[in-house]
Coordinates of C-alpha atoms in Angstrom, one line a residue:
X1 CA 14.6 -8.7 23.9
X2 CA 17.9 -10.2 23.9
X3 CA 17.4 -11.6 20.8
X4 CA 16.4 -8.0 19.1
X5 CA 19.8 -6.6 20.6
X6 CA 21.7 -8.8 19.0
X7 CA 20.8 -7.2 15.5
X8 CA 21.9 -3.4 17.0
X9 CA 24.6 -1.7 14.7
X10 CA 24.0 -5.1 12.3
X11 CA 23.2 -4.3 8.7
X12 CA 20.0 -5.7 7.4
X13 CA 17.7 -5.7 5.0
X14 CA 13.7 -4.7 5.3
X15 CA 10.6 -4.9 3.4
X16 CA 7.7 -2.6 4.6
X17 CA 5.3 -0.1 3.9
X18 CA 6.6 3.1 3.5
X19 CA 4.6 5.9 6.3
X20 CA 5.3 9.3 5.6
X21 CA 5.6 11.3 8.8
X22 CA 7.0 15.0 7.2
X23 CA 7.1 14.2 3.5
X24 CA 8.3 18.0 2.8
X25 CA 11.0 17.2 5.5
X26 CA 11.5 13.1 3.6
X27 CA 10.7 12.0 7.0
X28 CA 9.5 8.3 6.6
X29 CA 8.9 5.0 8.7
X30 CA 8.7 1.7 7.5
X31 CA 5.7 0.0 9.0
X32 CA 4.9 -4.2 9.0
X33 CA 1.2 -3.0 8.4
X34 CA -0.5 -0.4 5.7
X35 CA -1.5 2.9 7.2
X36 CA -4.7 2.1 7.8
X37 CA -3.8 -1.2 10.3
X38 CA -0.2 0.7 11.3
X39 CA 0.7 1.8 14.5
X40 CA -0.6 5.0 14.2
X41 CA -4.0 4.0 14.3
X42 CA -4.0 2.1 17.0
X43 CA -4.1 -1.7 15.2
X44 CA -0.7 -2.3 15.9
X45 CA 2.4 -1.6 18.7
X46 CA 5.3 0.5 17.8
X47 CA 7.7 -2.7 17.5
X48 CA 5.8 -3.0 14.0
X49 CA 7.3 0.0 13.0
X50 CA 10.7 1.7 12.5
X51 CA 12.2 5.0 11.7
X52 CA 14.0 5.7 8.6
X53 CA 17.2 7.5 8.6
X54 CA 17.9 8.0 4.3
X55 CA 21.2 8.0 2.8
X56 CA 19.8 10.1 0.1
X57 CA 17.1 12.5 0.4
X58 CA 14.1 11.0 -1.6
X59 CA 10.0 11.2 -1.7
X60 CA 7.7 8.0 -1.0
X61 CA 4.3 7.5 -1.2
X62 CA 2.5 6.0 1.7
X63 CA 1.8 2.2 1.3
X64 CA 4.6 2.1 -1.2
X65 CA 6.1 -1.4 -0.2
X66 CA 10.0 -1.5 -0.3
X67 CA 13.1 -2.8 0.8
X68 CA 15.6 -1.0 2.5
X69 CA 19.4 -1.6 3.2
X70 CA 20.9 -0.2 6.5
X71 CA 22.2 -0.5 9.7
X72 CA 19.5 -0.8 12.6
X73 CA 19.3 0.9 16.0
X74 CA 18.0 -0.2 18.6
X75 CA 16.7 3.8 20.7
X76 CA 16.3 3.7 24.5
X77 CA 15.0 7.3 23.4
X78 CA 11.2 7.2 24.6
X79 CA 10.5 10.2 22.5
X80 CA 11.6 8.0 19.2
X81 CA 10.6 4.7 17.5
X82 CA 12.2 1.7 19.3
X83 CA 14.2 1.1 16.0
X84 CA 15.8 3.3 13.3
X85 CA 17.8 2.2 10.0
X86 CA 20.7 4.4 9.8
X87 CA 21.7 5.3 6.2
X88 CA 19.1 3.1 4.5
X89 CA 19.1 2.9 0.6
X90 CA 16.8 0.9 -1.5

């Protein structure tokens, strides 16, 4: 939407649940739902979740809830999340 777009390349600040997708890798998403309602399982749509591109390599549990600091992206990628938050820290 045009309102989304006008937060690309913005920094911003996120609270979600933390989704591990390759924790060996520290591959995570931030999700607006716990695992067991996320996108993933098919209670939610992908704009409810985000990529999560670390500053610093670190290791989350699932559900963790946290708040990250970065700069969000906005993919045209179909093969990635619809968002990603470049160099997020805590």
């Amino acid at each position: 939407s045009e309102d989304l777009k006008k937060w690309d390349g913005k920094l911003v600040k996120i609270t979600g649940y933390i989704i591990a997708l390759a924790a060996v890798n520290a591959q995570y998403a931030l999700s607006a739902f716990p695992f067991s309602s996320c996108f993933f399982c098919g209670a939610a749509g992908p704009e409810s979740v985000l990529e999560l591109d670390l500053r610093n390599q670190e290791n989350y549990l699932t559900d963790e809830v946290i708040t990250f600091i970065g700069i969000l992206e906005l993919n045209t990628d179909p093969l990635k999340f619809p968002l990603t938050l470049k160099n997020a820290t805590e």
